[in-house]
CSV table of C-alpha atoms and ligand atoms in Angstrom, one decimal:
chain,number,residue,atom,x,y,z
A,1,MET,CA,33.9,-58.2,23.3
A,2,THR,CA,30.5,-57.3,21.9
A,3,THR,CA,28.2,-55.1,24.0
A,4,ALA,CA,26.1,-58.2,24.8
A,5,ASP,CA,29.3,-60.0,26.0
A,6,ILE,CA,30.2,-57.0,28.2
A,7,ILE,CA,26.8,-56.9,29.8
A,8,ALA,CA,26.7,-60.7,30.3
A,9,THR,CA,30.2,-60.7,31.8
A,10,GLU,CA,29.5,-57.9,34.3
A,11,ASP,CA,26.2,-59.4,35.2
A,12,ARG,CA,27.9,-62.8,35.8
A,13,TYR,CA,30.6,-61.5,38.1
A,14,GLN,CA,29.4,-58.3,39.7
A,15,ILE,CA,27.1,-58.7,42.7
A,16,PRO,CA,23.8,-57.4,41.3
A,17,THR,CA,23.3,-54.3,43.4
A,18,TYR,CA,22.8,-51.7,40.7
A,19,LYS,CA,20.0,-51.1,38.2
A,20,LYS,CA,21.8,-50.2,35.0
A,21,PHE,CA,21.2,-48.5,31.7
A,22,PRO,CA,21.4,-51.2,29.1
A,23,LEU,CA,24.5,-49.9,27.5
A,24,ALA,CA,28.3,-50.1,27.9
A,25,LEU,CA,30.2,-46.8,27.7
A,26,ASP,CA,33.5,-46.6,26.0
A,27,ARG,CA,34.6,-42.9,26.0
A,28,GLY,CA,33.5,-39.4,26.8
A,29,GLU,CA,34.2,-35.8,25.9
A,30,GLY,CA,32.4,-32.8,27.3
A,31,ILE,CA,28.7,-33.5,27.5
A,32,TRP,CA,29.1,-36.5,25.2
A,33,VAL,CA,29.6,-40.2,25.9
A,34,TRP,CA,29.9,-43.0,23.3
A,35,ASP,CA,28.9,-46.6,23.8
A,36,THR,CA,30.8,-49.6,22.6
A,37,ASP,CA,28.7,-49.7,19.4
A,38,GLY,CA,29.8,-46.1,18.6
A,39,ARG,CA,26.5,-44.5,19.5
A,40,ARG,CA,26.7,-41.0,21.0
A,41,TYR,CA,24.6,-39.8,23.9
A,42,ALA,CA,24.3,-36.3,25.5
A,43,ASP,CA,24.9,-37.0,29.2
A,44,PHE,CA,22.2,-35.1,31.2
A,45,TYR,CA,22.9,-37.6,34.0
A,46,GLY,CA,26.4,-36.2,34.3
A,47,GLY,CA,28.0,-39.6,35.1
A,48,HIS,CA,25.8,-39.6,38.2
A,49,CYS,CA,26.0,-35.9,39.1
A,50,VAL,CA,29.8,-36.1,38.9
A,51,VAL,CA,31.4,-34.3,36.0
A,52,PRO,CA,31.2,-30.5,36.4
A,53,ILE,CA,33.5,-29.6,33.5
A,54,GLY,CA,32.6,-32.4,31.2
A,55,HIS,CA,33.8,-36.0,30.6
A,56,SER,CA,37.6,-36.5,30.5
A,57,ALA,CA,38.3,-32.8,30.6
A,58,LYS,CA,41.8,-32.0,29.3
A,59,PRO,CA,43.0,-30.0,32.3
A,60,VAL,CA,42.1,-32.9,34.6
A,61,VAL,CA,43.5,-35.6,32.3
A,62,ASP,CA,46.7,-33.7,32.0
A,63,ALA,CA,47.0,-33.1,35.8
A,64,ILE,CA,46.3,-36.8,36.6
A,65,ALA,CA,48.8,-38.0,34.0
A,66,GLU,CA,51.6,-35.7,35.2
A,67,GLN,CA,51.0,-36.5,38.9
A,68,ALA,CA,50.7,-40.2,38.2
A,69,ALA,CA,54.1,-40.2,36.6
A,70,ARG,CA,55.6,-38.0,39.4
A,71,LEU,CA,54.2,-39.7,42.5
A,72,MET,CA,50.9,-41.6,42.3
A,73,PHE,CA,50.3,-42.0,46.0
A,74,TYR,CA,51.5,-41.5,49.5
A,75,SER,CA,49.2,-41.3,52.5
A,76,ASN,CA,48.7,-38.5,55.1
A,77,VAL,CA,51.8,-39.6,57.1
A,78,VAL,CA,53.7,-37.3,54.8
A,79,TYR,CA,53.1,-33.7,53.5
A,80,SER,CA,52.7,-33.1,49.8
A,81,PRO,CA,52.8,-30.0,47.6
A,82,VAL,CA,49.8,-31.2,45.6
A,83,ARG,CA,47.7,-31.8,48.7
A,84,ALA,CA,48.7,-28.4,50.1
A,85,GLU,CA,47.6,-26.8,46.9
A,86,ALA,CA,44.3,-28.7,46.8
A,87,ALA,CA,43.5,-27.8,50.4
A,88,GLU,CA,44.3,-24.2,49.8
A,89,THR,CA,42.2,-24.1,46.6
A,90,LEU,CA,39.2,-25.7,48.4
A,91,ALA,CA,39.5,-23.5,51.4
A,92,ARG,CA,39.6,-20.4,49.2
A,93,LEU,CA,36.4,-21.4,47.5
A,94,ALA,CA,34.7,-22.6,50.6
A,95,PRO,CA,32.2,-20.2,52.4
A,96,GLU,CA,33.7,-17.8,54.9
A,97,GLY,CA,34.2,-19.6,58.3
A,98,LEU,CA,34.5,-23.1,56.9
A,99,GLN,CA,38.2,-23.2,55.9
A,100,HIS,CA,39.2,-26.4,57.5
A,101,VAL,CA,39.1,-29.6,55.4
A,102,PHE,CA,39.3,-33.3,55.9
A,103,PHE,CA,39.8,-35.3,52.7
A,104,CYS,CA,38.2,-38.8,52.3
A,105,ASN,CA,37.0,-40.8,49.3
A,106,SER,CA,33.2,-40.6,48.9
A,107,GLY,CA,30.1,-38.9,50.0
A,108,THR,CA,29.0,-41.4,52.5
A,109,GLU,CA,32.4,-41.3,54.2
A,110,ALA,CA,32.2,-37.5,54.4
A,111,ASN,CA,28.8,-37.7,56.1
A,112,GLU,CA,30.0,-40.3,58.6
A,113,THR,CA,33.0,-38.2,59.4
A,114,ALA,CA,30.8,-35.1,59.9
A,115,LEU,CA,28.4,-37.1,62.1
A,116,LYS,CA,31.3,-38.3,64.2
A,117,MET,CA,32.7,-34.8,64.6
A,118,ALA,CA,29.3,-33.6,65.7
A,119,ARG,CA,29.1,-36.3,68.4
A,120,THR,CA,32.5,-35.6,69.8
A,121,PHE,CA,32.0,-31.8,69.6
A,122,THR,CA,28.7,-31.8,71.4
A,123,GLY,CA,29.1,-34.9,73.6
A,124,LYS,CA,25.6,-35.8,72.5
A,125,THR,CA,24.3,-38.7,70.3
A,126,ARG,CA,21.0,-38.1,68.6
A,127,VAL,CA,20.7,-37.2,64.9
A,128,VAL,CA,17.8,-35.3,63.5
A,129,ALA,CA,17.5,-35.9,59.7
A,130,MET,CA,14.9,-35.4,57.0
A,131,THR,CA,12.2,-37.7,55.8
A,132,ALA,CA,13.1,-39.0,52.3
A,133,GLY,CA,16.7,-37.6,52.7
A,134,PHE,CA,19.7,-39.5,51.3
A,135,HIS,CA,23.1,-39.5,52.8
A,136,GLY,CA,24.8,-42.7,51.7
A,137,ARG,CA,24.6,-46.4,52.2
A,138,THR,CA,27.3,-47.3,54.7
A,139,LEU,CA,26.0,-47.9,58.2
A,140,GLY,CA,27.1,-44.5,59.7
A,141,SER,CA,25.3,-42.6,56.9
A,142,LEU,CA,22.2,-44.9,57.1
A,143,ILE,CA,21.7,-43.3,60.6
A,144,ALA,CA,20.5,-40.2,58.7
A,145,THR,CA,19.0,-41.9,55.6
A,146,GLU,CA,15.3,-42.6,55.8
A,147,GLY,CA,13.3,-45.3,54.2
A,148,ALA,CA,14.1,-48.5,52.3
A,149,TYR,CA,17.9,-48.2,52.4
A,150,ARG,CA,17.8,-48.1,56.3
A,151,ARG,CA,15.1,-50.5,57.1
A,152,PRO,CA,17.0,-53.8,57.0
A,153,TYR,CA,19.5,-52.4,59.6
A,154,GLU,CA,17.0,-50.7,62.0
A,155,GLY,CA,17.9,-52.8,65.0
A,156,ILE,CA,21.6,-51.9,64.9
A,157,LEU,CA,21.3,-48.2,64.1
A,158,PRO,CA,21.0,-45.5,66.8
A,159,GLU,CA,17.5,-44.0,67.1
A,160,THR,CA,17.1,-41.0,64.7
A,161,THR,CA,14.4,-38.4,64.6
A,162,PHE,CA,13.1,-37.8,61.1
A,163,VAL,CA,11.2,-34.6,60.3
A,164,PRO,CA,9.7,-33.4,56.9
A,165,PHE,CA,12.1,-31.3,54.9
A,166,GLY,CA,11.1,-27.6,54.8
A,167,ASP,CA,8.8,-27.8,57.9
A,168,ALA,CA,10.4,-25.5,60.5
A,169,ASP,CA,7.7,-26.1,63.0
A,170,ALA,CA,8.3,-29.9,63.0
A,171,LEU,CA,12.1,-29.3,63.2
A,172,GLU,CA,11.7,-27.0,66.2
A,173,ALA,CA,9.4,-29.4,67.9
A,174,ALA,CA,11.9,-32.3,67.4
A,175,LEU,CA,14.7,-30.2,68.9
A,176,ASP,CA,12.4,-29.1,71.8
A,177,ALA,CA,11.5,-32.8,72.5
A,178,HIS,CA,15.0,-34.1,72.7
A,179,ASP,CA,17.9,-32.7,74.7
A,180,ASP,CA,20.4,-35.2,73.3
A,181,VAL,CA,20.7,-33.9,69.7
A,182,ALA,CA,24.3,-33.8,68.3
A,183,ALA,CA,23.4,-32.7,64.8
A,184,VAL,CA,20.7,-31.8,62.3
A,185,ILE,CA,21.8,-33.1,58.9
A,186,LEU,CA,20.1,-32.4,55.6
A,187,GLU,CA,20.5,-31.9,51.9
A,188,PRO,CA,19.8,-28.3,51.2
A,189,ILE,CA,18.0,-29.4,48.0
A,190,GLN,CA,16.6,-32.9,48.5
A,191,SER,CA,17.8,-34.4,45.3
A,192,MET,CA,17.0,-38.1,45.3
A,193,ALA,CA,13.6,-37.4,46.8
A,194,GLY,CA,12.6,-35.4,43.8
A,195,LEU,CA,14.6,-32.1,43.8
A,196,TYR,CA,12.7,-30.3,46.6
A,197,THR,CA,13.8,-26.9,47.7
A,198,ALA,CA,13.0,-24.9,50.9
A,199,SER,CA,12.7,-21.1,51.5
A,200,ASN,CA,15.6,-19.0,53.0
A,201,ALA,CA,13.2,-18.3,55.9
A,202,TYR,CA,13.2,-22.1,56.6
A,203,PHE,CA,17.0,-22.2,56.7
A,204,GLU,CA,17.1,-19.2,59.0
A,205,ARG,CA,14.8,-20.9,61.5
A,206,LEU,CA,16.8,-24.1,61.1
A,207,ARG,CA,20.0,-22.3,62.0
A,208,ALA,CA,18.4,-20.5,65.0
A,209,ALA,CA,16.9,-23.7,66.3
A,210,CYS,CA,20.3,-25.5,66.1
A,211,ASN,CA,21.9,-22.6,68.0
A,212,ALA,CA,19.2,-22.8,70.6
A,213,ALA,CA,19.6,-26.5,71.0
A,214,ASP,CA,23.4,-26.4,71.1
A,215,CYS,CA,23.7,-28.9,68.2
A,216,LEU,CA,25.6,-28.7,65.0
A,217,LEU,CA,24.1,-28.1,61.5
A,218,ILE,CA,25.4,-30.2,58.7
A,219,PHE,CA,24.7,-29.5,55.1
A,220,ASP,CA,25.2,-32.6,52.9
A,221,GLU,CA,26.3,-30.8,49.7
A,222,VAL,CA,27.4,-34.0,48.0
A,223,GLN,CA,25.1,-33.0,45.1
A,224,THR,CA,24.6,-29.3,45.6
A,225,GLY,CA,28.2,-28.4,46.3
A,226,VAL,CA,31.1,-27.4,44.1
A,227,GLY,CA,29.2,-24.7,42.3
A,228,ARG,CA,26.5,-26.9,40.9
A,229,THR,CA,23.7,-24.6,42.1
A,230,GLY,CA,25.5,-21.4,41.2
A,231,THR,CA,27.6,-20.7,44.3
A,232,PHE,CA,30.4,-23.0,45.6
A,233,SER,CA,28.2,-23.9,48.5
A,234,ILE,CA,24.5,-23.4,48.4
A,235,SER,CA,24.8,-21.9,51.9
A,236,GLU,CA,26.1,-18.8,50.2
A,237,SER,CA,22.9,-18.3,48.2
A,238,ILE,CA,20.7,-19.3,51.2
A,239,GLY,CA,22.5,-16.9,53.5
A,240,VAL,CA,22.8,-19.5,56.3
A,241,ARG,CA,26.2,-21.0,57.3
A,242,PRO,CA,26.2,-24.5,58.7
A,243,ASP,CA,28.9,-25.8,61.0
A,244,LEU,CA,29.9,-28.6,58.6
A,245,ILE,CA,29.6,-29.2,54.9
A,246,THR,CA,30.1,-32.5,53.2
A,247,LEU,CA,31.2,-32.7,49.5
A,248,ALA,CA,32.0,-35.4,47.0
A,249,LYS,CA,30.7,-36.1,43.5
A,250,SER,CA,31.8,-33.0,41.5
A,251,LEU,CA,35.0,-32.4,43.4
A,252,ALA,CA,37.5,-34.1,41.1
A,253,SER,CA,35.7,-34.9,37.8
A,254,GLY,CA,35.2,-38.5,38.7
A,255,ILE,CA,38.3,-39.4,40.6
A,256,PRO,CA,36.9,-40.4,44.0
A,257,VAL,CA,37.3,-37.6,46.5
A,258,GLY,CA,35.1,-36.7,49.5
A,259,ALA,CA,35.7,-33.7,51.8
A,260,VAL,CA,34.4,-32.3,55.0
A,261,LEU,CA,34.5,-28.6,55.5
A,262,ALA,CA,34.5,-27.5,59.2
A,263,SER,CA,34.2,-24.3,61.1
A,264,ASP,CA,37.1,-23.1,63.3
A,265,ALA,CA,35.4,-24.3,66.5
A,266,VAL,CA,34.6,-27.8,65.2
A,267,ALA,CA,38.0,-28.2,63.6
A,268,ALA,CA,39.7,-27.0,66.8
A,269,HIS,CA,37.9,-29.8,68.7
A,270,VAL,CA,39.1,-32.7,66.5
A,271,LYS,CA,41.9,-34.6,68.2
A,272,LEU,CA,44.9,-36.3,66.6
A,273,GLY,CA,43.7,-39.7,65.4
A,274,ASP,CA,40.0,-39.0,65.6
A,275,GLN,CA,39.6,-39.3,61.9
A,276,GLY,CA,41.7,-41.0,59.2
A,277,THR,CA,41.7,-42.9,55.9
A,278,THR,CA,44.6,-44.3,53.9
A,279,PHE,CA,43.5,-43.0,50.5
A,280,GLY,CA,42.0,-39.6,51.5
A,281,GLY,CA,44.1,-36.8,50.1
A,282,GLY,CA,46.1,-39.0,47.8
A,283,MET,CA,48.2,-37.2,45.2
A,284,VAL,CA,46.4,-38.1,42.0
A,285,ALA,CA,43.1,-37.3,43.6
A,286,MET,CA,44.3,-34.0,44.8
A,287,ALA,CA,45.7,-33.1,41.4
A,288,ALA,CA,42.4,-33.9,39.8
A,289,LEU,CA,40.6,-31.8,42.5
A,290,THR,CA,42.8,-28.7,42.0
A,291,ALA,CA,42.5,-28.9,38.2
A,292,THR,CA,38.7,-29.3,38.4
A,293,LEU,CA,38.2,-26.4,40.8
A,294,ARG,CA,40.6,-24.1,39.0
A,295,THR,CA,38.7,-24.7,35.7
A,296,ILE,CA,35.3,-24.1,37.3
A,297,GLU,CA,36.7,-20.8,38.8
A,298,ALA,CA,38.6,-19.6,35.7
A,299,ASP,CA,35.8,-20.3,33.3
A,300,GLY,CA,33.0,-18.8,35.4
A,301,LEU,CA,31.2,-22.1,35.4
A,302,MET,CA,29.2,-21.6,38.6
A,303,ALA,CA,27.3,-18.7,37.0
A,304,ARG,CA,26.9,-20.8,33.9
A,305,ALA,CA,25.3,-23.6,35.9
A,306,THR,CA,22.5,-21.1,36.8
A,307,GLN,CA,22.1,-20.1,33.1
A,308,VAL,CA,21.6,-23.8,32.2
A,309,PHE,CA,18.8,-24.0,34.8
A,310,ASP,CA,17.1,-20.8,33.5
A,311,ARG,CA,17.3,-22.1,29.9
A,312,VAL,CA,15.7,-25.5,30.8
A,313,ALA,CA,13.0,-23.7,32.8
A,314,GLU,CA,12.3,-21.3,30.0
A,315,ARG,CA,12.2,-23.9,27.2
A,316,LEU,CA,10.0,-26.4,29.1
A,317,ALA,CA,7.6,-23.8,30.6
A,318,GLY,CA,4.0,-24.9,29.8
A,319,ASN,CA,5.1,-28.4,28.8
A,320,VAL,CA,5.8,-29.8,32.2
A,321,VAL,CA,4.3,-29.5,35.6
A,322,GLU,CA,7.3,-27.8,37.2
A,323,VAL,CA,11.1,-27.3,36.8
A,324,ARG,CA,12.7,-27.1,40.2
A,325,GLY,CA,16.1,-27.4,42.0
A,326,GLY,CA,18.8,-25.0,41.0
A,327,GLY,CA,21.8,-24.7,38.6
A,328,CYS,CA,22.8,-28.0,37.0
A,329,LEU,CA,20.7,-30.0,39.6
A,330,ILE,CA,17.3,-29.9,37.9
A,331,GLY,CA,14.1,-31.7,38.6
A,332,VAL,CA,11.5,-31.9,35.8
A,333,GLU,CA,8.1,-32.9,37.1
A,334,LEU,CA,5.9,-34.4,34.5
A,335,ASP,CA,2.2,-35.1,34.3
A,336,ARG,CA,3.0,-38.8,34.0
A,337,PRO,CA,5.6,-41.4,35.3
A,338,ALA,CA,9.2,-40.4,34.5
A,339,ALA,CA,10.7,-43.8,33.9
A,340,PRO,CA,9.1,-44.5,30.4
A,341,VAL,CA,10.2,-40.9,29.4
A,342,VAL,CA,13.7,-41.5,30.6
A,343,GLN,CA,13.7,-44.7,28.5
A,344,ALA,CA,12.4,-42.9,25.4
A,345,LEU,CA,15.0,-40.2,25.8
A,346,LEU,CA,17.7,-42.9,26.0
A,347,GLU,CA,16.5,-44.3,22.7
A,348,ARG,CA,16.9,-40.8,21.3
A,349,GLY,CA,20.4,-40.4,22.6
A,350,TYR,CA,20.0,-38.6,26.0
A,351,LEU,CA,21.0,-40.0,29.4
A,352,THR,CA,18.7,-38.7,32.2
A,353,GLY,CA,17.6,-40.0,35.6
A,354,THR,CA,14.5,-40.7,37.6
A,355,SER,CA,14.1,-39.8,41.3
A,356,GLY,CA,12.2,-40.9,44.4
A,357,ASP,CA,9.1,-39.0,43.1
A,358,LYS,CA,7.8,-41.2,40.3
A,359,ASN,CA,6.8,-38.3,38.1
A,360,THR,CA,10.1,-36.3,38.4
A,361,MET,CA,13.1,-36.7,36.2
A,362,ARG,CA,16.5,-35.6,37.3
A,363,LEU,CA,19.0,-33.7,35.1
A,364,MET,CA,22.6,-33.3,36.4
A,365,PRO,CA,24.6,-32.2,33.3
A,366,PRO,CA,28.1,-30.8,33.3
A,367,TYR,CA,28.0,-27.0,33.9
A,368,THR,CA,29.6,-26.7,30.5
A,369,VAL,CA,26.7,-28.3,28.5
A,370,PRO,CA,26.4,-26.2,25.3
A,371,MET,CA,23.1,-24.2,25.1
A,372,ASP,CA,22.3,-25.6,21.7
A,373,VAL,CA,22.4,-29.1,23.3
A,374,VAL,CA,20.2,-27.9,26.1
A,375,ASP,CA,17.7,-26.6,23.5
A,376,ASP,CA,17.8,-29.8,21.5
A,377,PHE,CA,17.2,-31.8,24.7
A,378,CYS,CA,14.2,-29.7,25.6
A,379,ASP,CA,12.8,-30.0,22.0
A,380,THR,CA,13.3,-33.8,22.2
A,381,LEU,CA,11.7,-34.0,25.6
A,382,ARG,CA,8.7,-32.0,24.4
A,383,ASP,CA,8.4,-34.3,21.4
A,384,VAL,CA,8.6,-37.4,23.6
A,385,LEU,CA,5.8,-36.0,25.8
A,386,ASP,CA,3.7,-35.3,22.7
A,387,THR,CA,4.2,-38.7,21.2
A,388,PRO,CA,1.3,-41.0,22.1
B,401,PLP,C1,23.1,-36.1,48.9
B,401,PLP,C2,24.0,-37.3,48.9
B,401,PLP,N1,24.7,-37.6,50.0
B,401,PLP,C3,25.6,-38.7,50.0
B,401,PLP,C4,25.7,-39.5,49.0
B,401,PLP,C5,26.6,-40.7,49.0
B,401,PLP,O1,27.7,-40.4,48.3
B,401,PLP,P1,28.6,-41.7,47.8
B,401,PLP,O2,27.8,-42.4,46.8
B,401,PLP,O3,29.8,-41.0,47.1
B,401,PLP,O4,29.0,-42.4,49.0
B,401,PLP,C6,24.9,-39.3,47.8
B,401,PLP,C7,25.0,-40.2,46.6
B,401,PLP,O5,24.3,-40.2,45.7
B,401,PLP,C8,24.1,-38.1,47.8
B,401,PLP,O6,23.3,-37.9,46.7
C-alpha cells in the first residue's frame, strides 16, 4: 500500500475521532521514527508522551517476545511470577506510603478507579477538579474533566466543582462550601492545558485543605509520572504526598498499562470485588512494565529527563516567551500560534504537539533523546521562528 492508500483506508474504516499527522509510521528506534516513504523524524511528541526509553527499546522488545512465547496472558484469577515482579518493581519506585497497586489498561481507567476508591473510602460523592484539567474521555473520568470533552454529557454526570489550578484560596473556598467532597483530583502539571505548574506552597495548602475536609487527594500522574519530570512521582519533588496516584502512558513503553498507587489506609478499605478488569496485570504487559522501569532506573534516566529540560530552556532562552513544565514534559510558549510552527517542524522532520493554549507547543520526548538531537531541534525551531 502507498502512504496515500494507507491514509484513505484508515479514513474509510476508522470512525473519525482523531486529528492525525498526515503521515503513516512504519518503524521506530530510540528518538527516531520512519514513515512508510522512508522519511525519518525525531519524535519530540514521544508517541503521545508514551516512550520513556525510546521507540522499540531492545530490553522491552526482548521481554515481550520471551513472555509472549512463555505465556501471553492469564487474568488475575491466578498468580504470576511476572506480575509479582512488576508489582514489586513499581512499589519499590513509588513514593513512600503508596506501595499498593491496582493494574488496569489506560489512564482514564486508572482515574475512574481512583475516583471510585475515594467515594467508597469517604462515603462522600462530590469531586473537586481543576478548570482546564484533563483526566480522560470515558464517562467516569469526564466527571473530573472540564470543558468541551464533558459538555455533551453534562446531564448524566454528577455535579463537579471546578476551581482554577494553582489558586489555593479558590480551592479552600470550594472545600469550605461543600461538606460532601470525596476527592480533589488534579494533574500536578496541567499538561494538555498548556504545561502550567504551581508552587510547592500551593500543594502544601492543597494537602492541608484535603486533610481538613476529610477528602482524598488524587494526583493524576498519567503524564508526569514514571520519572518524566525527574522523580518517579512528581510528589517527591513537590514534597506533598497524595492518597492516590494514577499512572499510564510511560509505564510500559507503549504496551497498554494503567496503574493506581494507593496509601495503606485506602488500600485497606478496598473490598474483594470492588475493582477488576480482565486485561489489567496481563503477563506481556507486566513484562514490558518491568523491563521499562528497570531500564529507567539502571540508566539513571529520571535525572536525564531533567537535563533535557534544562538544555531546551537554555537553548531557547530569548527566542521564545517561556519554557515551562519539567523534565521531558516541556511547554514552549511562542509569541504566535503554535499550530503553524508544529506543521513547519513536521516538514523539517520533527514531531511535536500543540496544547490547549494556542501559543504553546508541547514536547514529550523519550528521556533518552540525545543532546545533539535536542540542540538540532532547538536550532531548527529558532530557524522556523525567524523564517517569515
Ligand atoms: C493527564 C491525563 N490523564 C488521563 C489521560 C487519559 O489517559 P488514556 O488516554 O490512557 O485513557 C490522559 C491522556 O492524555 C492525560 O494526559
